[in-house]
Amino acid sequence: MARASDTAYEALRSQIISWELVPGTVLAEVELSSRLGISRTPVREALARLVADGLAEPGGRGLVVSPVSAENVTELFELRQALEAQAASIAAERRDAEPFLALQRELREVPALLADHDPAHHAYYDLVARFDDAVDEAVGNQFLVQALDGVRTHLARIRRLSRDNPARLLDAAREHLLIVDAIVDGDARLAADATRVHLHRSLHATLDSLVSDEALTPEASIPEASTPSTSTP
């Protein structure tokens, strides 16, 4: 049976990543305890874990959901590039071609996936997750994989900035295919270089979306966690 603090943590983490709790939302223990039906001590423990994850931080009225800004997105991508380029290189060196051959076939079918009537593009992001899993498995380095997992938590949160841009998703799929091709061919240098190009383009697309996203504009009043903004996707 899950501990109450784990239940609270998973619920709040999911709501932050999905933007049900938008950046700047106050995370008040009393309101959260009432809404989640969990006592304050487990909620306090869950909030401490969210702070450690970088998803919450101290604000003027207690803890708040961490902001998403051009500065912290850029910093995240700097770390992401270092980790993912290294992971792709190692995957090419230690490759088991079979899972990547399957990914090659699926990545070529991305235009059909994006044509489906699914505004959240679940099938596309499931494919990206399987690409990540295949690289992690090929790398076989628990420390590198753990570091990547931490980065991916934040990447899942900023994913909404590109999900309404199918053209960018299609380009990203082509970039993923180049990485997979290099891994299958055992070309470690090309796998790393293709990863850097992909992340450079992804960063600029994300920053462009960030500038135009009204949901990230600071508001005069900050919503309480017990009443999440209905304007978030």
PDB file of C-alpha atoms in Angstrom:
ATOM      1  CA  MET A   1       0.000   0.000   0.000  1.00  0.00           C
ATOM      2  CA  ALA A   2       1.385   3.393  -0.980  1.00  0.00           C
ATOM      3  CA  ARG A   3       2.446   5.760   1.764  1.00  0.00           C
ATOM      4  CA  ALA A   4       0.330   8.894   2.070  1.00  0.00           C
ATOM      5  CA  SER A   5       3.331  11.105   1.311  1.00  0.00           C
ATOM      6  CA  ASP A   6       4.015   9.126  -1.881  1.00  0.00           C
ATOM      7  CA  THR A   7       0.384   9.482  -2.938  1.00  0.00           C
ATOM      8  CA  ALA A   8       0.473  13.227  -2.326  1.00  0.00           C
ATOM      9  CA  TYR A   9       3.789  13.587  -4.118  1.00  0.00           C
ATOM     10  CA  GLU A  10       2.675  11.682  -7.218  1.00  0.00           C
ATOM     11  CA  ALA A  11      -0.610  13.608  -7.395  1.00  0.00           C
ATOM     12  CA  LEU A  12       1.036  17.019  -7.082  1.00  0.00           C
ATOM     13  CA  ARG A  13       3.907  16.130  -9.397  1.00  0.00           C
ATOM     14  CA  SER A  14       1.430  15.009 -12.055  1.00  0.00           C
ATOM     15  CA  GLN A  15      -0.618  18.192 -11.675  1.00  0.00           C
ATOM     16  CA  ILE A  16       2.481  20.387 -11.993  1.00  0.00           C
ATOM     17  CA  ILE A  17       3.779  18.556 -15.067  1.00  0.00           C
ATOM     18  CA  SER A  18       0.354  18.674 -16.746  1.00  0.00           C
ATOM     19  CA  TRP A  19      -0.076  22.384 -15.888  1.00  0.00           C
ATOM     20  CA  GLU A  20      -3.175  21.758 -13.816  1.00  0.00           C
ATOM     21  CA  LEU A  21      -1.062  23.627 -11.276  1.00  0.00           C
ATOM     22  CA  VAL A  22       0.490  26.450 -13.271  1.00  0.00           C
ATOM     23  CA  PRO A  23       3.796  28.189 -12.506  1.00  0.00           C
ATOM     24  CA  GLY A  24       3.395  30.490  -9.526  1.00  0.00           C
ATOM     25  CA  THR A  25       0.492  28.572  -7.977  1.00  0.00           C
ATOM     26  CA  VAL A  26       0.666  28.727  -4.177  1.00  0.00           C
ATOM     27  CA  LEU A  27       1.118  25.283  -2.602  1.00  0.00           C
ATOM     28  CA  ALA A  28      -0.545  25.804   0.763  1.00  0.00           C
ATOM     29  CA  GLU A  29      -0.482  22.795   3.103  1.00  0.00           C
ATOM     30  CA  VAL A  30      -3.975  23.323   4.517  1.00  0.00           C
ATOM     31  CA  GLU A  31      -5.678  23.618   1.123  1.00  0.00           C
ATOM     32  CA  LEU A  32      -3.709  20.722  -0.349  1.00  0.00           C
ATOM     33  CA  SER A  33      -4.429  18.518   2.647  1.00  0.00           C
ATOM     34  CA  SER A  34      -8.146  19.187   2.301  1.00  0.00           C
ATOM     35  CA  ARG A  35      -8.214  18.709  -1.465  1.00  0.00           C
ATOM     36  CA  LEU A  36      -6.175  15.497  -1.451  1.00  0.00           C
ATOM     37  CA  GLY A  37      -7.823  14.059   1.657  1.00  0.00           C
ATOM     38  CA  ILE A  38      -4.418  13.544   3.283  1.00  0.00           C
ATOM     39  CA  SER A  39      -3.119  14.895   6.586  1.00  0.00           C
ATOM     40  CA  ARG A  40      -0.692  17.811   6.607  1.00  0.00           C
ATOM     41  CA  THR A  41       2.458  15.875   7.578  1.00  0.00           C
ATOM     42  CA  PRO A  42       2.510  13.680   4.435  1.00  0.00           C
ATOM     43  CA  VAL A  43       1.674  16.746   2.343  1.00  0.00           C
ATOM     44  CA  ARG A  44       4.613  18.587   3.912  1.00  0.00           C
ATOM     45  CA  GLU A  45       6.887  15.644   3.052  1.00  0.00           C
ATOM     46  CA  ALA A  46       5.585  15.623  -0.518  1.00  0.00           C
ATOM     47  CA  LEU A  47       6.241  19.343  -0.874  1.00  0.00           C
ATOM     48  CA  ALA A  48       9.813  18.866   0.345  1.00  0.00           C
ATOM     49  CA  ARG A  49      10.346  16.299  -2.416  1.00  0.00           C
ATOM     50  CA  LEU A  50       8.919  18.678  -5.016  1.00  0.00           C
ATOM     51  CA  VAL A  51      11.368  21.346  -3.865  1.00  0.00           C
ATOM     52  CA  ALA A  52      14.211  18.828  -4.193  1.00  0.00           C
ATOM     53  CA  ASP A  53      12.988  18.042  -7.728  1.00  0.00           C
ATOM     54  CA  GLY A  54      12.994  21.733  -8.626  1.00  0.00           C
ATOM     55  CA  LEU A  55       9.238  21.717  -9.267  1.00  0.00           C
ATOM     56  CA  ALA A  56       8.449  23.945  -6.271  1.00  0.00           C
ATOM     57  CA  GLU A  57      10.323  26.749  -4.557  1.00  0.00           C
ATOM     58  CA  PRO A  58       9.866  29.320  -1.779  1.00  0.00           C
ATOM     59  CA  GLY A  59       7.700  32.274  -2.781  1.00  0.00           C
ATOM     60  CA  GLY A  60       6.262  35.331  -1.112  1.00  0.00           C
ATOM     61  CA  ARG A  61       3.336  33.347   0.301  1.00  0.00           C
ATOM     62  CA  GLY A  62       5.074  30.067   1.076  1.00  0.00           C
ATOM     63  CA  LEU A  63       5.921  27.436  -1.493  1.00  0.00           C
ATOM     64  CA  VAL A  64       4.877  27.986  -5.095  1.00  0.00           C
ATOM     65  CA  VAL A  65       5.122  25.994  -8.314  1.00  0.00           C
ATOM     66  CA  SER A  66       8.478  26.866  -9.879  1.00  0.00           C
ATOM     67  CA  PRO A  67       8.404  29.262 -12.835  1.00  0.00           C
ATOM     68  CA  VAL A  68       9.163  28.341 -16.413  1.00  0.00           C
ATOM     69  CA  SER A  69      11.386  31.060 -17.864  1.00  0.00           C
ATOM     70  CA  ALA A  70      13.727  31.508 -20.802  1.00  0.00           C
ATOM     71  CA  GLU A  71      16.642  31.410 -18.382  1.00  0.00           C
ATOM     72  CA  ASN A  72      15.799  28.128 -16.678  1.00  0.00           C
ATOM     73  CA  VAL A  73      14.734  26.474 -19.947  1.00  0.00           C
ATOM     74  CA  THR A  74      18.110  27.412 -21.444  1.00  0.00           C
ATOM     75  CA  GLU A  75      19.941  26.061 -18.399  1.00  0.00           C
ATOM     76  CA  LEU A  76      17.938  22.832 -18.597  1.00  0.00           C
ATOM     77  CA  PHE A  77      18.873  22.361 -22.241  1.00  0.00           C
ATOM     78  CA  GLU A  78      22.550  22.993 -21.483  1.00  0.00           C
ATOM     79  CA  LEU A  79      22.471  20.064 -19.077  1.00  0.00           C
ATOM     80  CA  ARG A  80      20.282  18.018 -21.396  1.00  0.00           C
ATOM     81  CA  GLN A  81      22.723  18.430 -24.285  1.00  0.00           C
ATOM     82  CA  ALA A  82      25.684  17.254 -22.234  1.00  0.00           C
ATOM     83  CA  LEU A  83      23.827  14.190 -20.960  1.00  0.00           C
ATOM     84  CA  GLU A  84      21.945  13.158 -24.092  1.00  0.00           C
ATOM     85  CA  ALA A  85      24.867  13.610 -26.489  1.00  0.00           C
ATOM     86  CA  GLN A  86      26.990  11.411 -24.250  1.00  0.00           C
ATOM     87  CA  ALA A  87      24.196   8.851 -23.931  1.00  0.00           C
ATOM     88  CA  ALA A  88      23.688   8.672 -27.696  1.00  0.00           C
ATOM     89  CA  SER A  89      27.415   8.222 -28.226  1.00  0.00           C
ATOM     90  CA  ILE A  90      27.610   5.386 -25.706  1.00  0.00           C
ATOM     91  CA  ALA A  91      24.466   3.768 -27.143  1.00  0.00           C
ATOM     92  CA  ALA A  92      26.122   3.704 -30.571  1.00  0.00           C
ATOM     93  CA  GLU A  93      29.226   2.085 -29.114  1.00  0.00           C
ATOM     94  CA  ARG A  94      27.339  -0.537 -27.082  1.00  0.00           C
ATOM     95  CA  ARG A  95      24.375  -0.932 -29.382  1.00  0.00           C
ATOM     96  CA  ASP A  96      21.922  -3.761 -29.658  1.00  0.00           C
ATOM     97  CA  ALA A  97      20.547  -2.870 -33.084  1.00  0.00           C
ATOM     98  CA  GLU A  98      17.197  -4.670 -32.809  1.00  0.00           C
ATOM     99  CA  PRO A  99      15.220  -2.139 -30.698  1.00  0.00           C
ATOM    100  CA  PHE A 100      16.606   0.726 -32.760  1.00  0.00           C
ATOM    101  CA  LEU A 101      15.630  -0.962 -36.022  1.00  0.00           C
ATOM    102  CA  ALA A 102      12.055  -1.047 -34.741  1.00  0.00           C
ATOM    103  CA  LEU A 103      12.302   2.635 -33.822  1.00  0.00           C
ATOM    104  CA  GLN A 104      13.544   3.445 -37.327  1.00  0.00           C
ATOM    105  CA  ARG A 105      10.382   1.973 -38.798  1.00  0.00           C
ATOM    106  CA  GLU A 106       8.111   3.795 -36.361  1.00  0.00           C
ATOM    107  CA  LEU A 107       9.831   7.161 -36.731  1.00  0.00           C
ATOM    108  CA  ARG A 108       9.255   6.994 -40.474  1.00  0.00           C
ATOM    109  CA  GLU A 109       5.518   6.694 -39.732  1.00  0.00           C
ATOM    110  CA  VAL A 110       5.346   9.836 -37.577  1.00  0.00           C
ATOM    111  CA  PRO A 111       3.462  11.903 -40.205  1.00  0.00           C
ATOM    112  CA  ALA A 112       0.577   9.445 -39.858  1.00  0.00           C
ATOM    113  CA  LEU A 113       0.745   9.646 -36.061  1.00  0.00           C
ATOM    114  CA  LEU A 114       0.557  13.428 -36.128  1.00  0.00           C
ATOM    115  CA  ALA A 115      -2.373  13.299 -38.547  1.00  0.00           C
ATOM    116  CA  ASP A 116      -4.482  11.461 -35.953  1.00  0.00           C
ATOM    117  CA  HIS A 117      -7.137  13.463 -34.132  1.00  0.00           C
ATOM    118  CA  ASP A 118      -5.243  13.560 -30.855  1.00  0.00           C
ATOM    119  CA  PRO A 119      -4.361  17.132 -29.843  1.00  0.00           C
ATOM    120  CA  ALA A 120      -2.079  15.857 -27.071  1.00  0.00           C
ATOM    121  CA  HIS A 121      -0.196  13.595 -29.529  1.00  0.00           C
ATOM    122  CA  HIS A 122      -0.043  10.713 -27.048  1.00  0.00           C
ATOM    123  CA  ALA A 123       1.135   8.177 -29.637  1.00  0.00           C
ATOM    124  CA  TYR A 124       3.967  10.466 -30.713  1.00  0.00           C
ATOM    125  CA  TYR A 125       5.171  11.062 -27.166  1.00  0.00           C
ATOM    126  CA  ASP A 126       4.889   7.345 -26.400  1.00  0.00           C
ATOM    127  CA  LEU A 127       7.284   6.770 -29.308  1.00  0.00           C
ATOM    128  CA  VAL A 128       9.694   9.401 -27.960  1.00  0.00           C
ATOM    129  CA  ALA A 129       9.550   7.711 -24.541  1.00  0.00           C
ATOM    130  CA  ARG A 130      10.425   4.366 -26.127  1.00  0.00           C
ATOM    131  CA  PHE A 131      13.361   6.017 -27.873  1.00  0.00           C
ATOM    132  CA  ASP A 132      14.558   7.298 -24.488  1.00  0.00           C
ATOM    133  CA  ASP A 133      14.092   3.842 -22.958  1.00  0.00           C
ATOM    134  CA  ALA A 134      16.067   2.187 -25.758  1.00  0.00           C
ATOM    135  CA  VAL A 135      18.957   4.619 -25.312  1.00  0.00           C
ATOM    136  CA  ASP A 136      18.905   4.117 -21.530  1.00  0.00           C
ATOM    137  CA  GLU A 137      18.983   0.351 -21.962  1.00  0.00           C
ATOM    138  CA  ALA A 138      21.828   0.538 -24.464  1.00  0.00           C
ATOM    139  CA  VAL A 139      23.847   2.888 -22.250  1.00  0.00           C
ATOM    140  CA  GLY A 140      23.649   0.595 -19.222  1.00  0.00           C
ATOM    141  CA  ASN A 141      24.975   3.308 -16.887  1.00  0.00           C
ATOM    142  CA  GLN A 142      22.726   3.774 -13.862  1.00  0.00           C
ATOM    143  CA  PHE A 143      24.251   7.120 -12.910  1.00  0.00           C
ATOM    144  CA  LEU A 144      23.787   8.613 -16.368  1.00  0.00           C
ATOM    145  CA  VAL A 145      20.259   7.220 -16.588  1.00  0.00           C
ATOM    146  CA  GLN A 146      19.340   8.672 -13.175  1.00  0.00           C
ATOM    147  CA  ALA A 147      20.632  12.077 -14.259  1.00  0.00           C
ATOM    148  CA  LEU A 148      18.593  11.846 -17.458  1.00  0.00           C
ATOM    149  CA  ASP A 149      15.469  10.926 -15.484  1.00  0.00           C
ATOM    150  CA  GLY A 150      15.804  14.126 -13.463  1.00  0.00           C
ATOM    151  CA  VAL A 151      16.054  16.198 -16.626  1.00  0.00           C
ATOM    152  CA  ARG A 152      13.076  14.423 -18.205  1.00  0.00           C
ATOM    153  CA  THR A 153      10.819  15.425 -15.325  1.00  0.00           C
ATOM    154  CA  HIS A 154      11.280  19.042 -16.333  1.00  0.00           C
ATOM    155  CA  LEU A 155      11.115  18.264 -20.045  1.00  0.00           C
ATOM    156  CA  ALA A 156       7.694  16.691 -19.557  1.00  0.00           C
ATOM    157  CA  ARG A 157       6.589  19.937 -17.942  1.00  0.00           C
ATOM    158  CA  ILE A 158       7.682  22.185 -20.808  1.00  0.00           C
ATOM    159  CA  ARG A 159       6.367  19.787 -23.457  1.00  0.00           C
ATOM    160  CA  ARG A 160       3.143  21.785 -23.711  1.00  0.00           C
ATOM    161  CA  LEU A 161       5.142  24.572 -25.346  1.00  0.00           C
ATOM    162  CA  SER A 162       5.609  22.501 -28.505  1.00  0.00           C
ATOM    163  CA  ARG A 163       2.622  20.189 -28.508  1.00  0.00           C
ATOM    164  CA  ASP A 164       0.545  22.683 -30.523  1.00  0.00           C
ATOM    165  CA  ASN A 165       3.251  22.882 -33.196  1.00  0.00           C
ATOM    166  CA  PRO A 166       2.935  19.740 -35.352  1.00  0.00           C
ATOM    167  CA  ALA A 167       5.523  21.076 -37.810  1.00  0.00           C
ATOM    168  CA  ARG A 168       8.130  21.163 -35.047  1.00  0.00           C
ATOM    169  CA  LEU A 169       7.134  17.676 -33.882  1.00  0.00           C
ATOM    170  CA  LEU A 170       7.581  16.372 -37.422  1.00  0.00           C
ATOM    171  CA  ASP A 171      11.025  17.979 -37.659  1.00  0.00           C
ATOM    172  CA  ALA A 172      11.929  16.527 -34.263  1.00  0.00           C
ATOM    173  CA  ALA A 173      10.944  13.053 -35.467  1.00  0.00           C
ATOM    174  CA  ARG A 174      13.276  13.420 -38.449  1.00  0.00           C
ATOM    175  CA  GLU A 175      16.037  14.500 -36.071  1.00  0.00           C
ATOM    176  CA  HIS A 176      15.373  11.495 -33.834  1.00  0.00           C
ATOM    177  CA  LEU A 177      15.574   9.272 -36.908  1.00  0.00           C
ATOM    178  CA  LEU A 178      19.039  10.634 -37.729  1.00  0.00           C
ATOM    179  CA  ILE A 179      20.150   9.811 -34.188  1.00  0.00           C
ATOM    180  CA  VAL A 180      18.718   6.296 -34.428  1.00  0.00           C
ATOM    181  CA  ASP A 181      20.355   5.754 -37.823  1.00  0.00           C
ATOM    182  CA  ALA A 182      23.723   6.709 -36.332  1.00  0.00           C
ATOM    183  CA  ILE A 183      23.227   4.369 -33.375  1.00  0.00           C
ATOM    184  CA  VAL A 184      22.290   1.478 -35.675  1.00  0.00           C
ATOM    185  CA  ASP A 185      25.392   2.186 -37.764  1.00  0.00           C
ATOM    186  CA  GLY A 186      27.560   2.307 -34.650  1.00  0.00           C
ATOM    187  CA  ASP A 187      28.673   5.866 -35.443  1.00  0.00           C
ATOM    188  CA  ALA A 188      29.173   7.352 -31.973  1.00  0.00           C
ATOM    189  CA  ARG A 189      30.372  10.735 -33.183  1.00  0.00           C
ATOM    190  CA  LEU A 190      27.446  11.216 -35.564  1.00  0.00           C
ATOM    191  CA  ALA A 191      24.977  10.087 -32.880  1.00  0.00           C
ATOM    192  CA  ALA A 192      26.309  12.758 -30.511  1.00  0.00           C
ATOM    193  CA  ASP A 193      26.418  15.457 -33.202  1.00  0.00           C
ATOM    194  CA  ALA A 194      22.882  14.666 -34.380  1.00  0.00           C
ATOM    195  CA  THR A 195      21.703  14.878 -30.773  1.00  0.00           C
ATOM    196  CA  ARG A 196      23.284  18.318 -30.358  1.00  0.00           C
ATOM    197  CA  VAL A 197      21.637  19.581 -33.543  1.00  0.00           C
ATOM    198  CA  HIS A 198      18.266  18.215 -32.413  1.00  0.00           C
ATOM    199  CA  LEU A 199      18.530  19.867 -29.002  1.00  0.00           C
ATOM    200  CA  HIS A 200      19.713  23.182 -30.458  1.00  0.00           C
ATOM    201  CA  ARG A 201      16.619  23.302 -32.659  1.00  0.00           C
ATOM    202  CA  SER A 202      14.352  22.123 -29.846  1.00  0.00           C
ATOM    203  CA  LEU A 203      15.652  24.833 -27.528  1.00  0.00           C
ATOM    204  CA  HIS A 204      14.996  27.612 -30.016  1.00  0.00           C
ATOM    205  CA  ALA A 205      11.524  26.274 -30.795  1.00  0.00           C
ATOM    206  CA  THR A 206      10.746  26.089 -27.076  1.00  0.00           C
ATOM    207  CA  LEU A 207      11.988  29.620 -26.428  1.00  0.00           C
ATOM    208  CA  ASP A 208       9.932  30.942 -29.353  1.00  0.00           C
ATOM    209  CA  SER A 209       6.842  29.259 -27.905  1.00  0.00           C
ATOM    210  CA  LEU A 210       7.655  30.549 -24.440  1.00  0.00           C
ATOM    211  CA  VAL A 211       7.703  34.149 -25.619  1.00  0.00           C
ATOM    212  CA  SER A 212       4.273  33.832 -27.228  1.00  0.00           C
ATOM    213  CA  ASP A 213       2.611  31.713 -24.538  1.00  0.00           C
ATOM    214  CA  GLU A 214       0.222  33.909 -22.598  1.00  0.00           C
ATOM    215  CA  ALA A 215      -0.215  31.236 -19.930  1.00  0.00           C
ATOM    216  CA  LEU A 216       3.311  31.966 -18.727  1.00  0.00           C
ATOM    217  CA  THR A 217       2.820  35.713 -18.384  1.00  0.00           C
ATOM    218  CA  PRO A 218       2.888  36.657 -14.666  1.00  0.00           C
ATOM    219  CA  GLU A 219      -0.582  37.546 -13.439  1.00  0.00           C
ATOM    220  CA  ALA A 220      -1.532  40.130 -10.867  1.00  0.00           C
ATOM    221  CA  SER A 221      -3.054  37.438  -8.676  1.00  0.00           C
ATOM    222  CA  ILE A 222      -1.665  33.969  -8.104  1.00  0.00           C
ATOM    223  CA  PRO A 223      -4.191  31.092  -7.968  1.00  0.00           C
ATOM    224  CA  GLU A 224      -4.330  28.900  -4.882  1.00  0.00           C
ATOM    225  CA  ALA A 225      -3.523  25.219  -5.327  1.00  0.00           C
ATOM    226  CA  SER A 226      -7.042  24.318  -4.249  1.00  0.00           C
ATOM    227  CA  THR A 227      -8.471  26.139  -7.268  1.00  0.00           C
ATOM    228  CA  PRO A 228      -6.205  25.479 -10.264  1.00  0.00           C
ATOM    229  CA  SER A 229      -6.546  27.812 -13.220  1.00  0.00           C
ATOM    230  CA  THR A 230      -9.032  26.504 -15.777  1.00  0.00           C
ATOM    231  CA  SER A 231      -7.116  28.234 -18.568  1.00  0.00           C
ATOM    232  CA  THR A 232      -4.318  25.687 -18.599  1.00  0.00           C
ATOM    233  CA  PRO A 233      -4.415  22.923 -21.226  1.00  0.00           C
TER     234      PRO A 233
END
